[in-house]
CSV table of C-alpha atoms and ligand atoms in Angstrom, one decimal:
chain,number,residue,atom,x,y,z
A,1,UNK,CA,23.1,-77.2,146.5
A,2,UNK,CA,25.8,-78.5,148.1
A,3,UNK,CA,27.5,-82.6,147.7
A,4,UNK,CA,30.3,-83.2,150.1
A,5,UNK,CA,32.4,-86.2,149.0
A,6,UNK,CA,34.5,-88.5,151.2
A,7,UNK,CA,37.3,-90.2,149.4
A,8,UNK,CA,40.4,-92.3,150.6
A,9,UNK,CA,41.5,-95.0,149.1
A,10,UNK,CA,43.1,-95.4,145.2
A,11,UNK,CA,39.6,-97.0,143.4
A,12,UNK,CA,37.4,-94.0,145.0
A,13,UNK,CA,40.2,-91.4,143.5
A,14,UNK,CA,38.4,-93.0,140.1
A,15,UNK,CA,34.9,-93.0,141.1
A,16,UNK,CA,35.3,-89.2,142.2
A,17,UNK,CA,36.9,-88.0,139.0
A,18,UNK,CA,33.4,-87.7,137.0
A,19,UNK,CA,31.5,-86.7,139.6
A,20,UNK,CA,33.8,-84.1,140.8
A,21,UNK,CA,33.3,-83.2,136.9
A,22,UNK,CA,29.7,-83.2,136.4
A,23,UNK,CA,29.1,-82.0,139.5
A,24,UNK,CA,31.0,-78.9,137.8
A,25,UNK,CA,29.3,-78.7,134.7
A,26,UNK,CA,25.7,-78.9,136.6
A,27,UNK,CA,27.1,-75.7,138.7
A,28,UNK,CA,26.7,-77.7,142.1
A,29,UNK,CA,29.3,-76.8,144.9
A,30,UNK,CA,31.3,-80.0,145.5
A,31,UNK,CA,33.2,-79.9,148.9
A,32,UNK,CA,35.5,-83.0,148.5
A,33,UNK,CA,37.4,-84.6,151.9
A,34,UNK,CA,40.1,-87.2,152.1
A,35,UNK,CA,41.1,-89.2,154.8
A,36,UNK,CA,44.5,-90.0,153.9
A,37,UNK,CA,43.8,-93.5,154.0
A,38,UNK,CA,46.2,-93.6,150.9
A,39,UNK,CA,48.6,-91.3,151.2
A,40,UNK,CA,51.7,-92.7,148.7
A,41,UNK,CA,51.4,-90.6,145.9
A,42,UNK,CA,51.1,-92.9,143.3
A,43,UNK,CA,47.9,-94.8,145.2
A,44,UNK,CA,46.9,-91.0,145.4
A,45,UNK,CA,48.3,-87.5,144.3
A,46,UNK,CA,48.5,-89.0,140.8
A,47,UNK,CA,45.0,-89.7,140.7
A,48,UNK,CA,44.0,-86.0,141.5
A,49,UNK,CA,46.3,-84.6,138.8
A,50,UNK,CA,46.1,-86.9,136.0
A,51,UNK,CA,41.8,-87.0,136.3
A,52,UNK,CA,42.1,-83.6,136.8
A,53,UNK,CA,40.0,-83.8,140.1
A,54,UNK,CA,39.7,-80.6,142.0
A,55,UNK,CA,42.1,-80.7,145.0
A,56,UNK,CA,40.7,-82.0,148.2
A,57,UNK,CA,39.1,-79.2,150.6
A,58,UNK,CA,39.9,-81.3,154.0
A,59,UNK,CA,42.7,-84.1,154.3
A,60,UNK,CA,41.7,-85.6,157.2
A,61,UNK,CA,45.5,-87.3,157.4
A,62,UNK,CA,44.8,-90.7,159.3
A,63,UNK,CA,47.0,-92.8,157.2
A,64,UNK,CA,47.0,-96.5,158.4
A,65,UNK,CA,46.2,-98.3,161.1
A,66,UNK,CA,43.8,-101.6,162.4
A,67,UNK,CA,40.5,-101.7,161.2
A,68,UNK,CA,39.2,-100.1,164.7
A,69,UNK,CA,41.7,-97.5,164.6
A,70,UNK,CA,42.0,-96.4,161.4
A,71,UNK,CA,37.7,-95.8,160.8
A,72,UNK,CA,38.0,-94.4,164.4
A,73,UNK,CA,40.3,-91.7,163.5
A,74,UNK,CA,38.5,-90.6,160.3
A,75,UNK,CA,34.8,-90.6,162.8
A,76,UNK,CA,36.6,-88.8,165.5
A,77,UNK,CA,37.1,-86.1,162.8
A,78,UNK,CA,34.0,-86.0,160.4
A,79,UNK,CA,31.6,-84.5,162.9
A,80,UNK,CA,33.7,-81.6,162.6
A,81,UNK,CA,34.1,-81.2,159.3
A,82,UNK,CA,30.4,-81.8,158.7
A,83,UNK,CA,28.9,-78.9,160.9
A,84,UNK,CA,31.5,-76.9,159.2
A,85,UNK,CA,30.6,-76.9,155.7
A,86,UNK,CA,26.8,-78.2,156.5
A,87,UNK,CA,25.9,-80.1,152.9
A,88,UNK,CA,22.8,-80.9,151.6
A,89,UNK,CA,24.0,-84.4,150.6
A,90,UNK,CA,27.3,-86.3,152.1
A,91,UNK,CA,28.4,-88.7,149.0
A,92,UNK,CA,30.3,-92.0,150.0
A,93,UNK,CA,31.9,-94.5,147.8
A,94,UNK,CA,32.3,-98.0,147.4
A,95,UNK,CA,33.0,-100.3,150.0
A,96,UNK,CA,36.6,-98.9,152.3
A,97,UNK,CA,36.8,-98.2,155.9
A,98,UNK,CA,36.5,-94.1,154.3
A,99,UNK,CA,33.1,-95.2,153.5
A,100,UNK,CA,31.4,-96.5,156.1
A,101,UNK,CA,33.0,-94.2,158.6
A,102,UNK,CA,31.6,-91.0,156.7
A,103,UNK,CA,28.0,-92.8,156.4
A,104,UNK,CA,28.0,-93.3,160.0
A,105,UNK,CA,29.5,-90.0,160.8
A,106,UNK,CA,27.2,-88.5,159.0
A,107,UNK,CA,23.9,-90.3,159.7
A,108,UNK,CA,24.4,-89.4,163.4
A,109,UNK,CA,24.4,-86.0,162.7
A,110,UNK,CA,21.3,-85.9,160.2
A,111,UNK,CA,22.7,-84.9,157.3
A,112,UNK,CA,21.5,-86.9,154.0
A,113,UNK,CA,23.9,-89.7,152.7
A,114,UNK,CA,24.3,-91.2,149.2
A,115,UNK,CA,26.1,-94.5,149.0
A,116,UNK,CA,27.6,-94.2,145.2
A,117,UNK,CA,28.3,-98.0,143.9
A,118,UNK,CA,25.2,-99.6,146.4
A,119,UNK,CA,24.4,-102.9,146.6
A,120,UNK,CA,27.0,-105.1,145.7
A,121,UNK,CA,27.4,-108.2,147.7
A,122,UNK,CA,30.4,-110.9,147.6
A,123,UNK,CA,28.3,-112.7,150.4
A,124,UNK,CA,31.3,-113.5,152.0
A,125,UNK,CA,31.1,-111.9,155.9
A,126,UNK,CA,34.9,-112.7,156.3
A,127,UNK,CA,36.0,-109.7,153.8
A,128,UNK,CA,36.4,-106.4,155.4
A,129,UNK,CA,34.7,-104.8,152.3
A,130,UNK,CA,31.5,-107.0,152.4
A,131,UNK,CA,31.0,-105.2,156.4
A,132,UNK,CA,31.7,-101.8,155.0
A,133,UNK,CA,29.2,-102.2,151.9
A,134,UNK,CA,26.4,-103.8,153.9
A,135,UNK,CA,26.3,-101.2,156.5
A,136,UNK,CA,26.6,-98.3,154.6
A,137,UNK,CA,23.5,-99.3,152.2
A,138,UNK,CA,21.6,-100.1,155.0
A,139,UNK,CA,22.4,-96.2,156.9
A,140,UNK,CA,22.3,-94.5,153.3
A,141,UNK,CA,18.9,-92.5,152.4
A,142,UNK,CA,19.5,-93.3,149.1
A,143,UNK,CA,21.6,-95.9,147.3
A,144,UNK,CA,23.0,-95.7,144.0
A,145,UNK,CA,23.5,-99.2,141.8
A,146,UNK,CA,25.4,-99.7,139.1
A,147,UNK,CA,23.3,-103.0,138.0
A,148,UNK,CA,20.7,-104.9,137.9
A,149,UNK,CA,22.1,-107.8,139.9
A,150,UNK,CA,22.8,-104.7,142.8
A,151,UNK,CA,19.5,-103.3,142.7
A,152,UNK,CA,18.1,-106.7,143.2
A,153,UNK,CA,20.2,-107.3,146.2
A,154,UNK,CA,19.4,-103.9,147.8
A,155,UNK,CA,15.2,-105.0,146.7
A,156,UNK,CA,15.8,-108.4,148.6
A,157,UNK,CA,17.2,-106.4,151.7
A,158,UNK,CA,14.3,-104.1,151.8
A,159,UNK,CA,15.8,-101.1,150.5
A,160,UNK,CA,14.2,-101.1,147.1
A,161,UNK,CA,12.3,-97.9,148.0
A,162,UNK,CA,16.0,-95.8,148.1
A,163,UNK,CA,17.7,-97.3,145.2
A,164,UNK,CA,17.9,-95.7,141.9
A,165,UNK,CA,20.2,-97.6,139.1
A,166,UNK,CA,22.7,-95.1,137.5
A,167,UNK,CA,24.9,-97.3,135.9
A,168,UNK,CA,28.9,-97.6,136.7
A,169,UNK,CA,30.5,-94.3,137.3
A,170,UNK,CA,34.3,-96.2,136.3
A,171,UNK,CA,32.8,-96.8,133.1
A,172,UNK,CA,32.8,-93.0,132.7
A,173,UNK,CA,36.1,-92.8,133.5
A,174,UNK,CA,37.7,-96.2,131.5
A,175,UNK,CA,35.7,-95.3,128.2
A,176,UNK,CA,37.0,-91.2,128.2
A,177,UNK,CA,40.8,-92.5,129.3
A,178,UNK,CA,40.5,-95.1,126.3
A,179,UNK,CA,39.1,-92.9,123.5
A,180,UNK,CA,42.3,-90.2,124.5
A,181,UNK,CA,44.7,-93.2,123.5
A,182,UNK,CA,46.2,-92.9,120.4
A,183,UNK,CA,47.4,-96.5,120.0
A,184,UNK,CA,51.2,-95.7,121.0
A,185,UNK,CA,53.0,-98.5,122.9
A,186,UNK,CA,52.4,-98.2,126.7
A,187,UNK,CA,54.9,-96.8,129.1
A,188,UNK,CA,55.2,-100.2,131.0
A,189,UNK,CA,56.0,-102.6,127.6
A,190,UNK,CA,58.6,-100.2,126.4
A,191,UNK,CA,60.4,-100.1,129.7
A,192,UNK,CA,60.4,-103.7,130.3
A,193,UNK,CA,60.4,-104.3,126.8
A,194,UNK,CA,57.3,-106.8,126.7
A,195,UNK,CA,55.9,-107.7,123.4
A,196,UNK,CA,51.7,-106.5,123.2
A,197,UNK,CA,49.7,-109.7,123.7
A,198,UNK,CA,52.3,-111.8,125.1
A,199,UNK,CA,52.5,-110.5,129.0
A,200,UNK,CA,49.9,-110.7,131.7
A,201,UNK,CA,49.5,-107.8,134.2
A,202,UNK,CA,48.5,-109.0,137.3
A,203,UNK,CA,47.5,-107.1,141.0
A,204,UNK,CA,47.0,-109.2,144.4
A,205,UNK,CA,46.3,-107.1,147.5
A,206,UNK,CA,43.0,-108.1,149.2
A,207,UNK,CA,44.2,-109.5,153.1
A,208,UNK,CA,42.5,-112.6,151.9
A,209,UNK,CA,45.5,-113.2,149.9
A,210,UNK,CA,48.2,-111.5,151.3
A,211,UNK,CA,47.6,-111.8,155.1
A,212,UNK,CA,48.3,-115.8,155.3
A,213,UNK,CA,52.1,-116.2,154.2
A,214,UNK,CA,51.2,-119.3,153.2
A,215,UNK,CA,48.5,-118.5,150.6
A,216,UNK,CA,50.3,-115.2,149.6
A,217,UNK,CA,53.6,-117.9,148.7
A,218,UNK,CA,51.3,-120.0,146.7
A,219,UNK,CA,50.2,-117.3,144.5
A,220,UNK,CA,53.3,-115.6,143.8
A,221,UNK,CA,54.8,-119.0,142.8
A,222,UNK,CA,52.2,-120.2,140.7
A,223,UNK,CA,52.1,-116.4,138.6
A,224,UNK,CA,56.0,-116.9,138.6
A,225,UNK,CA,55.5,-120.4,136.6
A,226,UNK,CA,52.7,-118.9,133.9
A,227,UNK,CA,54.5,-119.5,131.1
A,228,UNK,CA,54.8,-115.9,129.9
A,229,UNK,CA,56.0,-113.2,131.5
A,230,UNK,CA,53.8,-111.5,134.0
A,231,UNK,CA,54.1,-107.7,135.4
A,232,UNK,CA,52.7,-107.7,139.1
A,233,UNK,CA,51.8,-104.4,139.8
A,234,UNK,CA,52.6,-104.5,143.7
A,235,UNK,CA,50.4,-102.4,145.6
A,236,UNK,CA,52.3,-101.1,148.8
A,237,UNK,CA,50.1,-104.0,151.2
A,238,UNK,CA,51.7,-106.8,149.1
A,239,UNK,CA,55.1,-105.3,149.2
A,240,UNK,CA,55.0,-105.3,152.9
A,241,UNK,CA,53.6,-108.5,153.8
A,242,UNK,CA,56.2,-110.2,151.5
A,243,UNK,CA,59.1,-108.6,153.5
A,244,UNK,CA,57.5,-109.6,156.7
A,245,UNK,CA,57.0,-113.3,155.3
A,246,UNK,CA,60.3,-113.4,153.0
A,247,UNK,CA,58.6,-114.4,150.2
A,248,UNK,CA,60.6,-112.5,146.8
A,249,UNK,CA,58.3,-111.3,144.2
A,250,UNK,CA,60.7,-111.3,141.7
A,251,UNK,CA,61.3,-114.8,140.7
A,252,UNK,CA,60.3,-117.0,137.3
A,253,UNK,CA,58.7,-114.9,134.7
A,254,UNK,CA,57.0,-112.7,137.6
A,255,UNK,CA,58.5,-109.4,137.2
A,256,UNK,CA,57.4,-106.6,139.8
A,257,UNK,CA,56.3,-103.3,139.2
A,258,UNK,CA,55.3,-100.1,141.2
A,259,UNK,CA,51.6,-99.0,140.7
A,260,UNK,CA,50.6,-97.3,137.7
A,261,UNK,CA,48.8,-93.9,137.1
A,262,UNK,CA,45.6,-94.7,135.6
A,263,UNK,CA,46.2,-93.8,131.8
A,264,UNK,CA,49.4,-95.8,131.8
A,265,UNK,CA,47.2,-98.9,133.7
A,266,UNK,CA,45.1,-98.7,131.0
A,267,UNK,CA,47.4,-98.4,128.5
A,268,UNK,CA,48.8,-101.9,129.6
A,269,UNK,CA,45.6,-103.6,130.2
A,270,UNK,CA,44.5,-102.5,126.6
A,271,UNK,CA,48.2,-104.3,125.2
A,272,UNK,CA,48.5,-107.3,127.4
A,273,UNK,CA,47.1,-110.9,126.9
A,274,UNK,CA,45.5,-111.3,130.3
A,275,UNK,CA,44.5,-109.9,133.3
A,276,UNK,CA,45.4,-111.7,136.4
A,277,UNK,CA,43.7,-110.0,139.9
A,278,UNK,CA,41.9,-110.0,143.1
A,279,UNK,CA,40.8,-106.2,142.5
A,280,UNK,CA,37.1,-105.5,141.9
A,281,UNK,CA,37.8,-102.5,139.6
A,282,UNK,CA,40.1,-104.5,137.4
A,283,UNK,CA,38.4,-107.3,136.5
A,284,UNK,CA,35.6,-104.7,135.5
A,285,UNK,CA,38.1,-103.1,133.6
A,286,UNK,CA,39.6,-105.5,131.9
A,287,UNK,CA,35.8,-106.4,130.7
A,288,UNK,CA,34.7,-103.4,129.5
A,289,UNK,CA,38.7,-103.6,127.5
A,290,UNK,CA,37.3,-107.2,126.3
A,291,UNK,CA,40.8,-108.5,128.0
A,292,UNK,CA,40.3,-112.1,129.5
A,293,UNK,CA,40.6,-111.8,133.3
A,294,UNK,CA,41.3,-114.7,136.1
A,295,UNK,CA,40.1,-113.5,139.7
A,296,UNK,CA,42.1,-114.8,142.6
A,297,UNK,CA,38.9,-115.1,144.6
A,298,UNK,CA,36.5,-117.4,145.8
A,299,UNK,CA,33.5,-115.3,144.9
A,300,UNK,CA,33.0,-112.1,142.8
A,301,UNK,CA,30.6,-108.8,143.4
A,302,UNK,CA,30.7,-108.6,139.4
A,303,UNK,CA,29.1,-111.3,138.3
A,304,UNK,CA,28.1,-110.1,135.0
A,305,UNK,CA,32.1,-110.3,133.9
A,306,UNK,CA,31.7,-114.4,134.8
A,307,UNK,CA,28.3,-114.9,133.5
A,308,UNK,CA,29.6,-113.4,130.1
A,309,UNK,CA,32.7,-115.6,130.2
A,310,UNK,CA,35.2,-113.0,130.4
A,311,UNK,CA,36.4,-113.6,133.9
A,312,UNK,CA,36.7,-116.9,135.9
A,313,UNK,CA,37.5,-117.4,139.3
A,314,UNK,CA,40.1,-119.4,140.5
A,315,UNK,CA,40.9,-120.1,144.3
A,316,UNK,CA,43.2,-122.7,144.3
A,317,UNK,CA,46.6,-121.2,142.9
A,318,UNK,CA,47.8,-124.4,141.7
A,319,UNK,CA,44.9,-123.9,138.9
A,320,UNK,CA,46.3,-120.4,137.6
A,321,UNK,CA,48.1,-121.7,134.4
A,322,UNK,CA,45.1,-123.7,133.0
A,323,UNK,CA,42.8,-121.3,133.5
A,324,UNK,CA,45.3,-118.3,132.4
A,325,UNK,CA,45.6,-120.3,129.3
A,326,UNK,CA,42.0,-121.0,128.3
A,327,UNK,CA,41.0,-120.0,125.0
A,328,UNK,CA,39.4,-116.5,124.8
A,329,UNK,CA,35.8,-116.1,125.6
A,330,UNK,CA,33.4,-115.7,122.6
A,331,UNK,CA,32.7,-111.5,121.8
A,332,UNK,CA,29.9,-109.6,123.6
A,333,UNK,CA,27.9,-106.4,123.0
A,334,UNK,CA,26.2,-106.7,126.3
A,335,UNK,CA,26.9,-103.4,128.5
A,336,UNK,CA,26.0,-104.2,132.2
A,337,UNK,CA,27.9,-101.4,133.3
A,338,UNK,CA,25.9,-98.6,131.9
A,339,UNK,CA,26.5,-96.0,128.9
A,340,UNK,CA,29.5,-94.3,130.5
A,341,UNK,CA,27.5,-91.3,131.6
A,342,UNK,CA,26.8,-92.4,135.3
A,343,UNK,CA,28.3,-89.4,137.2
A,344,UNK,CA,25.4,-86.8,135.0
A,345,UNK,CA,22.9,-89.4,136.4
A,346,UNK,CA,24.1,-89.3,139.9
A,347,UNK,CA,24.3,-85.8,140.0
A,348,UNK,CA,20.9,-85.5,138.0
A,349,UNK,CA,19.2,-87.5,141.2
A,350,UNK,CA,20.8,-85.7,144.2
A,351,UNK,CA,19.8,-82.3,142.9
A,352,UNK,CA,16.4,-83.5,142.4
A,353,UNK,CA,15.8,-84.5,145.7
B,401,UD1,C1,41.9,-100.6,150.9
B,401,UD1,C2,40.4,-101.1,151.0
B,401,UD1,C3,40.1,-102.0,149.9
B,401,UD1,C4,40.4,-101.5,148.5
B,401,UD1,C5,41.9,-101.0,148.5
B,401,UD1,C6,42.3,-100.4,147.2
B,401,UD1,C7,39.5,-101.2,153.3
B,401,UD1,C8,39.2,-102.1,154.4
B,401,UD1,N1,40.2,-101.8,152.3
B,401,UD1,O1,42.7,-101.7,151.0
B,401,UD1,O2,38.7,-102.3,149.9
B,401,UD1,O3,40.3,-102.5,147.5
B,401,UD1,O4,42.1,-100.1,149.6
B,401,UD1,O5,43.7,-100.2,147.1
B,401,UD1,O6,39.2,-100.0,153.4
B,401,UD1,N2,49.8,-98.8,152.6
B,401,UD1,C9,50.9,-98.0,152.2
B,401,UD1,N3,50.6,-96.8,151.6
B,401,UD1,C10,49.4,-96.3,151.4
B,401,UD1,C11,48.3,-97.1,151.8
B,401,UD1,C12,48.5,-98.3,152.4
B,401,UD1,O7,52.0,-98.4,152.3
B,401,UD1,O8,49.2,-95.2,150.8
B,401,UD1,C13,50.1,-100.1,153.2
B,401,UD1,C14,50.2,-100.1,154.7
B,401,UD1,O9,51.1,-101.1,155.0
B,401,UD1,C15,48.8,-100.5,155.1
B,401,UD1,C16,48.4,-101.5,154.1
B,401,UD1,O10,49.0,-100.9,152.9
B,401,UD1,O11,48.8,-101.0,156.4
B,401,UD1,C17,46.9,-101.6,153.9
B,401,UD1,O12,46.3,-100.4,153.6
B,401,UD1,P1,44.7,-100.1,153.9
B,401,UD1,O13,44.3,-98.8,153.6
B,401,UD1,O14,44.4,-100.6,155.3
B,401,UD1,O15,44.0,-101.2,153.0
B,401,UD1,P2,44.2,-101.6,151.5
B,401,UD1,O16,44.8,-102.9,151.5
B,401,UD1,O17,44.9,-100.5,150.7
């Protein structure tokens, strides 16, 4: 039995981490490719170390580029590295361009594909991530969930038949990395010398927000006007189209950070007051943390964070403080994410088919 996995981007580093390590414990050879889609090391190296994920077998190197370019690079060099190490199953996360080229690479050439985090929909054709989602589930031969609300879109799409729900494989990873904390202050409060509760951290980098210098200006102003201090934690996109609009991030109480390594993001989740993101992972995160969390985003493909009040939406910038400052939601027990042992179950239903 043999899973090939094709990972690029920062939030599949996460995703891979337990299944790199139950595919491990089960015995099951794990071949694991990156396309270099990421290739700063702190949107990627530090994942591998810190989650102590095997080191990539291929790194396909394609770095960035237009949508066309960048998914045409990583095609033009799949095939190859397909026939080569001939898997029984190729394994695809998420929603990237990484994902939907190594579905279609390896649909073409026969070879079984399981789309890991299936059936999530924002409904909204103008993100990139909706195309890449969509048309993976629909060339995967069989599509894991992590929810009800996911398997219920994939059943109202007509691909009920090769959808199994095996929870959130995140979960794994956020529950294990919180248990290992031992309550210490986190590395990002000590070195800006925030006080726990009283910060927000905050992430923008979707193109819906960042690509339109005039939307991206409205954002950073209104988190520079929250009345307490928040750490943007600017992913390299951000940084860049800032420069090119010459908007500065650090103004108000906005003070900018590079990316953290996942333990030390947690850390700081876990000690702030509230989460402020466009990020799907987060806003899951700072769920499953019980941190309050306002999504710069019209729409959301985790509903169940809004639906138990712990995350609202807010598109209009000009709404960020009120909503930021809204008492906290009442306490849940409710685990729509799963148990935190997703990547066994994964595992469990590729070797059994
Ligand atoms: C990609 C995914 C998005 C995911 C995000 C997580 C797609 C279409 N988008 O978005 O779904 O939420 O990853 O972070 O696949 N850059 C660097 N260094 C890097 C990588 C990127 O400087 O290591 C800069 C470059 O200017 C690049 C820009 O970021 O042009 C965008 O990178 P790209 O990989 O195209 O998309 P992300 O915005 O990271």
């Amino acid at each position: 039995m043999k899973i090939l996995s094709v990972v690029g981007a920062r939030p599949q580093f996460v995703k891979l981490a337990p299944i790199d390590r139950a595919a491990k414990a089960a015995g099951v050879e794990h071949v694991i490719v990156h396309t270099g889609q990421h290739y700063d090391p702190m949107l990627s190296d530090v994942f591998f170390s810190e989650l102590g994920i095997s080191a990539p077998d291929v790194h396909l190197g394609v770095g960035s580029g237009s949508h066309g370019v960048q998914t045409g690079s990583m095609l033009a060099q799949l095939d190859a590295v397909f026939d080569s190490h001939a898997p029984d199953w190729v394994l695809v996360y998420g929603d990237t361009n990484s994902t939907v080229a190594a579905a279609l690479s390896a649909v073409k050439l026969h070879i079984p594909v399981a789309h890991l985090e299936a059936g999530l929909r924002s409904f909204n054709r103008r993100m990139p991530e909706e195309h890449n989602r969509v048309l993976t589930d629909h060339a995967a031969d069989i599509l894991l969930a992590p929810t009800d609300v996911a398997m219920g879109h994939l059943a109202n799409e007509g691909l009920a038949e090769r959808s199994v729900l095996v929870g959130d494989v995140m979960t794994d990873v956020l529950y294990a990395t919180r248990d290992e904390l031992t309550g210490e202050r986190s590395a990002l409060s000590s070195e800006l010398g925030l006080e726990p509760g009283s910060f927000q951290v905050a992430t923008i980098h979707r193109a819906e927000n960042t690509d339109d210098a005039g939307r991206l200006r409205q954002i950073v102003e209104a988190l520079a006007r929250l009345p307490q201090p928040t750490v943007l934690l600017a992913h390299p996109r951000l940084v860049a189209r800032a420069a090119e609009a010459g908007i500065e991030l650090e103004q108000g109480n906005l003070k900018v950070h590079r990316p953290l390594a996942y333990r030390d993001l947690i850390a700081a989740v876990l000690e702030s007051g509230h989460v402020v993101t466009d990020s799907g992972g987060l806003q899951k995160e700072a769920f499953l943390l019980r941190v309050p969390c306002t999504t710069v985003r019209t729409e959301t493909e985790w509903v169940e964070t809004v639906d138990l009040g712990w995350n609202v939406l807010v598109s209009d910038p000009s709404r960020l403080t009120e909503v930021v400052e809204r008492a906290r939601p009442a306490d849940t027990e409710a685990t729509p994410y799963g148990d935190g042992h997703a990547g066994h179950r994964v595992i469990e239903v590729l070797t059994r088919r």
